[in-house]
């Protein structure tokens, strides 16, 4: 299937989507992105993703030059061109072709749309604890150096992803948020995390069914939790069955929350 | 003047140097670089820069596929093609065109060589204190998001660059190292800093003339210093005349160290 990509006002085949090496996203990692799914041609939680993308660009002083509805128009075009049962769409905005290689200028805006399938998470996921605090945790920046350098250690531990903690508190995974369930209460960290769109939808829908606490969450609480689950656009809601050597059962509340999210996705 | 660039085995005009948007340097900020000058066709401290570049790629699990001497051959070709009184040369190695957009693969290697002139630093430089700890400070990664987001604040304070501090200790500037002089002793931080090539040469040459201490350096020590200076490949040795509201005179020891470095550059 031909994959089509949007780049600075043009729609072109992905194999022709090149960026000049002066781009500030490449030479200084200066850029942001957002990612969401489309199912059977319908983008999932698009309004929220567009809003967060706008916030991220704003926090880095970047102006895409397009309104949210203009970006949406391009997204819908790509979804139509790249017909697939499920697509993963990624919007990237970089600091542009900076004359001095440092100061942001007119941004480069890219949108890709590629076939997407959920990973097999039947048996839940295993996380590896990493002591780390992300730079600018609330901005969805292009910087993934630390988690990528841990891939080798992850493989050695047969872990699927990392779980960041610092000063006794847990924050998030490399590309998803973390929740625990203890004595029927659903808990997720409030600070030092990327405000995931799935996280927000889970909080909202869970609140109608369970007590939900959004507050600092200690590592001790996590390892003594009844259930642990992770949320993200590429995962929806997936049970965490192991963190380092601590094991967790797949739980009923996690299962219920997944079904609530699936309902909300259809709205 | 036509600028020539090296890219994955080929030398081409810079305006034709494009990279595909799947590059891991772009989509995940996963890459390293190094930068040095060439004066009148002669690269300055090339051996040290090649060594550090190799260390950086190694720490990120990247293999450039070229030996140091093969890279040197390409560098010398670029210096000859891009004739200019002074050149700034940059080597970039990224995680490559990763099929899953996350796991590093065969790297992309780029070398640019562009005309260089020293900035006017006659009156010294002014730094702005920023509380921050760099991720992987000893690796010269592509990630400059935090300092670039501070450009607006820097301009408001008429500062030339930032000075990072954390927990009462000073580390480095965004793209250069920091030294102080107190009671005739030259001091520079040992940890949490990029090990600058100019920094190392300054330490070695200064040691023959002054007592030098390489150790944790507190913010209190810095603001009560007799002289403060910064070092880097684009700056050599430049006096710092102001840090936030603290002012410093340009000093005799800084001046002497610059002259020692200039001697060492010619070796």
Short mmCIF file of C-alpha atoms in Angstrom, two decimals, chain B residues 17-264:
data_model
loop_
_atom_site.label_atom_id
_atom_site.label_comp_id
_atom_site.label_asym_id
_atom_site.label_seq_id
_atom_site.Cartn_x
_atom_site.Cartn_y
_atom_site.Cartn_z
CA UNK B 17 21.83 17.08 1.99
CA UNK B 18 18.44 15.72 2.99
CA UNK B 19 17.63 12.97 5.44
CA UNK B 20 14.49 10.83 5.40
CA UNK B 21 11.93 11.75 8.07
CA UNK B 22 12.19 8.22 9.54
CA UNK B 23 15.66 9.04 10.90
CA UNK B 24 15.85 8.32 14.64
CA UNK B 25 17.80 11.55 15.21
CA UNK B 26 14.74 13.44 14.03
CA UNK B 27 11.85 11.38 15.42
CA UNK B 28 13.45 10.48 18.78
CA UNK B 29 16.38 12.89 19.15
CA UNK B 30 18.57 9.79 19.19
CA UNK B 31 22.01 10.84 18.07
CA UNK B 32 25.31 12.43 19.03
CA UNK B 33 27.62 14.99 17.46
CA UNK B 34 30.95 16.68 17.81
CA UNK B 35 32.19 20.06 16.67
CA UNK B 36 35.62 21.53 16.05
CA UNK B 37 37.33 24.28 14.11
CA UNK B 38 39.83 24.20 11.26
CA UNK B 39 42.17 27.20 10.88
CA UNK B 40 43.90 27.77 7.56
CA UNK B 41 43.12 24.21 6.54
CA UNK B 42 44.36 22.62 9.79
CA UNK B 43 41.82 20.96 12.13
CA UNK B 44 42.25 22.00 15.77
CA UNK B 45 42.57 19.17 18.35
CA UNK B 46 41.13 16.73 15.79
CA UNK B 47 42.41 13.56 17.47
CA UNK B 48 40.62 14.47 20.72
CA UNK B 49 37.37 15.34 18.93
CA UNK B 50 37.41 12.06 16.99
CA UNK B 51 38.00 10.17 20.24
CA UNK B 52 35.14 11.92 22.02
CA UNK B 53 32.82 11.40 19.03
CA UNK B 54 33.65 7.70 19.11
CA UNK B 55 32.96 7.60 22.87
CA UNK B 56 29.61 9.33 22.39
CA UNK B 57 28.49 6.93 19.65
CA UNK B 58 29.67 4.02 21.78
CA UNK B 59 27.68 5.18 24.82
CA UNK B 60 24.55 5.27 22.63
CA UNK B 61 25.31 1.87 21.09
CA UNK B 62 25.86 3.36 17.62
CA UNK B 63 28.50 2.20 15.18
CA UNK B 64 29.43 4.76 12.52
CA UNK B 65 30.88 2.01 10.32
CA UNK B 66 33.99 4.15 9.72
CA UNK B 67 37.27 4.07 11.63
CA UNK B 68 38.63 7.31 13.11
CA UNK B 69 41.15 7.53 10.27
CA UNK B 70 38.43 7.02 7.64
CA UNK B 71 36.43 9.83 9.23
CA UNK B 72 39.58 11.95 9.26
CA UNK B 73 40.04 11.34 5.53
CA UNK B 74 36.53 12.64 4.82
CA UNK B 75 37.14 15.63 7.10
CA UNK B 76 40.33 16.56 5.28
CA UNK B 77 38.52 16.27 1.93
CA UNK B 78 35.78 18.63 3.18
CA UNK B 79 38.35 21.11 4.49
CA UNK B 80 40.03 21.15 1.10
CA UNK B 81 36.75 21.53 -0.83
CA UNK B 82 35.30 24.17 1.52
CA UNK B 83 38.25 26.56 1.46
CA UNK B 84 37.73 29.32 4.07
CA UNK B 85 40.08 31.02 6.57
CA UNK B 86 38.21 29.25 9.37
CA UNK B 87 35.70 26.39 9.26
CA UNK B 88 33.40 24.93 11.88
CA UNK B 89 33.10 21.19 11.32
CA UNK B 90 30.29 19.11 12.74
CA UNK B 91 30.04 15.32 12.79
CA UNK B 92 26.55 13.91 13.47
CA UNK B 93 25.70 10.27 14.02
CA UNK B 94 22.05 9.27 14.46
CA UNK B 95 20.22 6.05 15.27
CA UNK B 96 19.38 5.57 11.57
CA UNK B 97 16.19 4.63 9.73
CA UNK B 98 14.61 2.53 12.44
CA UNK B 99 11.85 0.22 11.12
CA UNK B 100 9.87 0.51 14.36
CA UNK B 101 10.65 4.21 14.91
CA UNK B 102 12.33 3.40 18.21
CA UNK B 103 15.10 0.79 18.08
CA UNK B 104 18.47 2.06 16.76
CA UNK B 105 19.74 0.51 13.55
CA UNK B 106 22.47 1.25 10.93
CA UNK B 107 23.39 4.87 11.78
CA UNK B 108 23.32 7.91 9.51
CA UNK B 109 26.64 9.76 9.52
CA UNK B 110 26.82 13.38 8.42
CA UNK B 111 29.75 15.82 8.42
CA UNK B 112 29.25 19.49 7.62
CA UNK B 113 31.95 22.15 7.21
CA UNK B 114 30.82 25.75 7.25
CA UNK B 115 32.67 29.08 7.36
CA UNK B 116 33.29 30.12 10.95
CA UNK B 117 34.08 33.43 12.64
CA UNK B 118 34.51 34.01 16.36
CA UNK B 119 31.77 36.07 17.99
CA UNK B 120 32.84 39.44 19.39
CA UNK B 121 33.54 38.74 23.06
CA UNK B 122 35.72 41.80 23.79
CA UNK B 123 33.55 42.77 26.74
CA UNK B 124 33.20 39.26 28.09
CA UNK B 125 29.96 37.33 28.33
CA UNK B 126 26.96 37.45 30.61
CA UNK B 127 25.39 34.23 31.90
CA UNK B 128 21.96 33.55 33.35
CA UNK B 129 21.61 30.99 36.14
CA UNK B 130 19.26 28.10 35.34
CA UNK B 131 18.55 25.28 37.79
CA UNK B 132 18.92 22.20 35.63
CA UNK B 133 20.75 18.92 35.38
CA UNK B 134 21.40 17.64 31.87
CA UNK B 135 20.38 14.10 30.94
CA UNK B 136 23.50 12.02 30.17
CA UNK B 137 25.76 15.07 30.71
CA UNK B 138 28.90 13.22 29.58
CA UNK B 139 27.50 12.35 26.16
CA UNK B 140 27.39 15.04 23.47
CA UNK B 141 23.80 14.26 22.44
CA UNK B 142 21.61 16.21 20.00
CA UNK B 143 19.25 17.24 22.81
CA UNK B 144 19.27 21.03 23.40
CA UNK B 145 15.58 21.49 24.17
CA UNK B 146 16.00 23.04 27.63
CA UNK B 147 18.59 25.71 26.72
CA UNK B 148 16.71 26.62 23.52
CA UNK B 149 13.48 27.12 25.48
CA UNK B 150 15.37 29.63 27.67
CA UNK B 151 16.44 31.84 24.71
CA UNK B 152 13.52 34.21 25.29
CA UNK B 153 14.40 34.66 28.98
CA UNK B 154 18.08 35.07 28.08
CA UNK B 155 17.23 37.86 25.67
CA UNK B 156 15.06 39.57 28.30
CA UNK B 157 18.06 39.53 30.66
CA UNK B 158 20.56 40.42 27.89
CA UNK B 159 22.39 37.20 28.77
CA UNK B 160 24.59 35.40 26.24
CA UNK B 161 24.10 31.92 27.63
CA UNK B 162 22.92 29.94 30.63
CA UNK B 163 24.87 28.58 33.59
CA UNK B 164 23.42 25.36 35.00
CA UNK B 165 23.36 24.70 38.73
CA UNK B 166 21.67 22.04 40.85
CA UNK B 167 21.65 21.39 44.59
CA UNK B 168 24.03 24.28 45.18
CA UNK B 169 26.62 23.14 42.64
CA UNK B 170 27.46 24.63 39.28
CA UNK B 171 28.09 22.37 36.30
CA UNK B 172 28.40 24.00 32.88
CA UNK B 173 26.98 26.34 30.31
CA UNK B 174 24.72 25.14 27.44
CA UNK B 175 27.61 24.65 24.99
CA UNK B 176 30.74 25.36 27.01
CA UNK B 177 32.51 24.65 30.29
CA UNK B 178 33.05 26.98 33.22
CA UNK B 179 36.16 27.83 35.25
CA UNK B 180 36.76 30.18 38.17
CA UNK B 181 39.92 31.68 39.64
CA UNK B 182 40.06 32.26 43.40
CA UNK B 183 43.21 33.37 45.25
CA UNK B 184 45.31 32.27 42.30
CA UNK B 185 43.78 28.77 42.10
CA UNK B 186 42.02 27.69 38.88
CA UNK B 187 38.92 25.56 39.57
CA UNK B 188 36.48 23.70 37.31
CA UNK B 189 33.75 21.13 38.06
CA UNK B 190 34.59 17.44 37.69
CA UNK B 191 31.16 15.84 37.40
CA UNK B 192 27.87 16.31 35.58
CA UNK B 193 29.60 18.14 32.74
CA UNK B 194 30.48 17.43 29.14
CA UNK B 195 34.21 16.85 29.10
CA UNK B 196 35.08 19.66 26.69
CA UNK B 197 38.18 19.32 24.53
CA UNK B 198 39.07 22.98 25.16
CA UNK B 199 38.39 22.37 28.89
CA UNK B 200 40.86 19.46 28.89
CA UNK B 201 43.52 21.45 27.04
CA UNK B 202 43.05 24.38 29.41
CA UNK B 203 43.41 22.10 32.44
CA UNK B 204 46.60 20.55 31.03
CA UNK B 205 48.25 23.80 30.03
CA UNK B 206 47.12 25.75 33.12
CA UNK B 207 48.53 23.05 35.43
CA UNK B 208 52.04 23.95 34.29
CA UNK B 209 51.54 27.51 35.55
CA UNK B 210 48.93 27.58 38.32
CA UNK B 211 47.43 25.29 40.94
CA UNK B 212 44.38 23.68 39.29
CA UNK B 213 41.54 21.92 41.10
CA UNK B 214 39.03 19.72 39.24
CA UNK B 215 36.29 19.04 41.78
CA UNK B 216 32.69 19.93 42.71
CA UNK B 217 32.33 23.72 42.51
CA UNK B 218 29.60 25.41 44.54
CA UNK B 219 27.45 28.30 43.38
CA UNK B 220 28.69 30.29 46.39
CA UNK B 221 32.29 29.83 45.23
CA UNK B 222 31.37 31.01 41.76
CA UNK B 223 29.70 34.22 42.86
CA UNK B 224 32.64 35.08 45.14
CA UNK B 225 35.30 34.24 42.52
CA UNK B 226 38.06 36.66 41.46
CA UNK B 227 37.73 35.69 37.80
CA UNK B 228 35.28 33.54 35.86
CA UNK B 229 35.81 32.26 32.34
CA UNK B 230 34.22 29.86 29.89
CA UNK B 231 35.86 27.50 27.40
CA UNK B 232 34.67 25.86 24.21
CA UNK B 233 35.61 25.13 20.61
CA UNK B 234 33.64 28.12 19.34
CA UNK B 235 35.02 30.45 22.05
CA UNK B 236 38.49 29.33 23.15
CA UNK B 237 38.74 31.15 26.54
CA UNK B 238 36.33 34.03 27.19
CA UNK B 239 35.91 36.02 30.43
CA UNK B 240 32.51 35.94 32.10
CA UNK B 241 31.81 39.46 33.30
CA UNK B 242 28.35 38.89 34.75
CA UNK B 243 26.24 36.03 36.16
CA UNK B 244 22.70 37.22 36.86
CA UNK B 245 23.43 40.37 38.93
CA UNK B 246 26.92 39.37 40.07
CA UNK B 247 29.70 41.18 38.21
CA UNK B 248 33.28 40.08 37.60
CA UNK B 249 36.33 41.88 36.29
CA UNK B 250 38.30 40.49 33.36
CA UNK B 251 41.38 39.00 34.98
CA UNK B 252 45.07 38.48 34.35
CA UNK B 253 44.97 34.72 34.89
CA UNK B 254 42.17 34.28 32.33
CA UNK B 255 44.23 36.31 29.87
CA UNK B 256 47.31 34.17 30.52
CA UNK B 257 45.32 30.95 30.08
CA UNK B 258 44.00 32.15 26.71
CA UNK B 259 47.56 32.79 25.54
CA UNK B 260 48.62 29.32 26.75
CA UNK B 261 45.72 27.75 24.82
CA UNK B 262 46.65 29.66 21.66
CA UNK B 263 50.15 28.20 21.95
CA UNK B 264 48.73 24.71 22.41
#
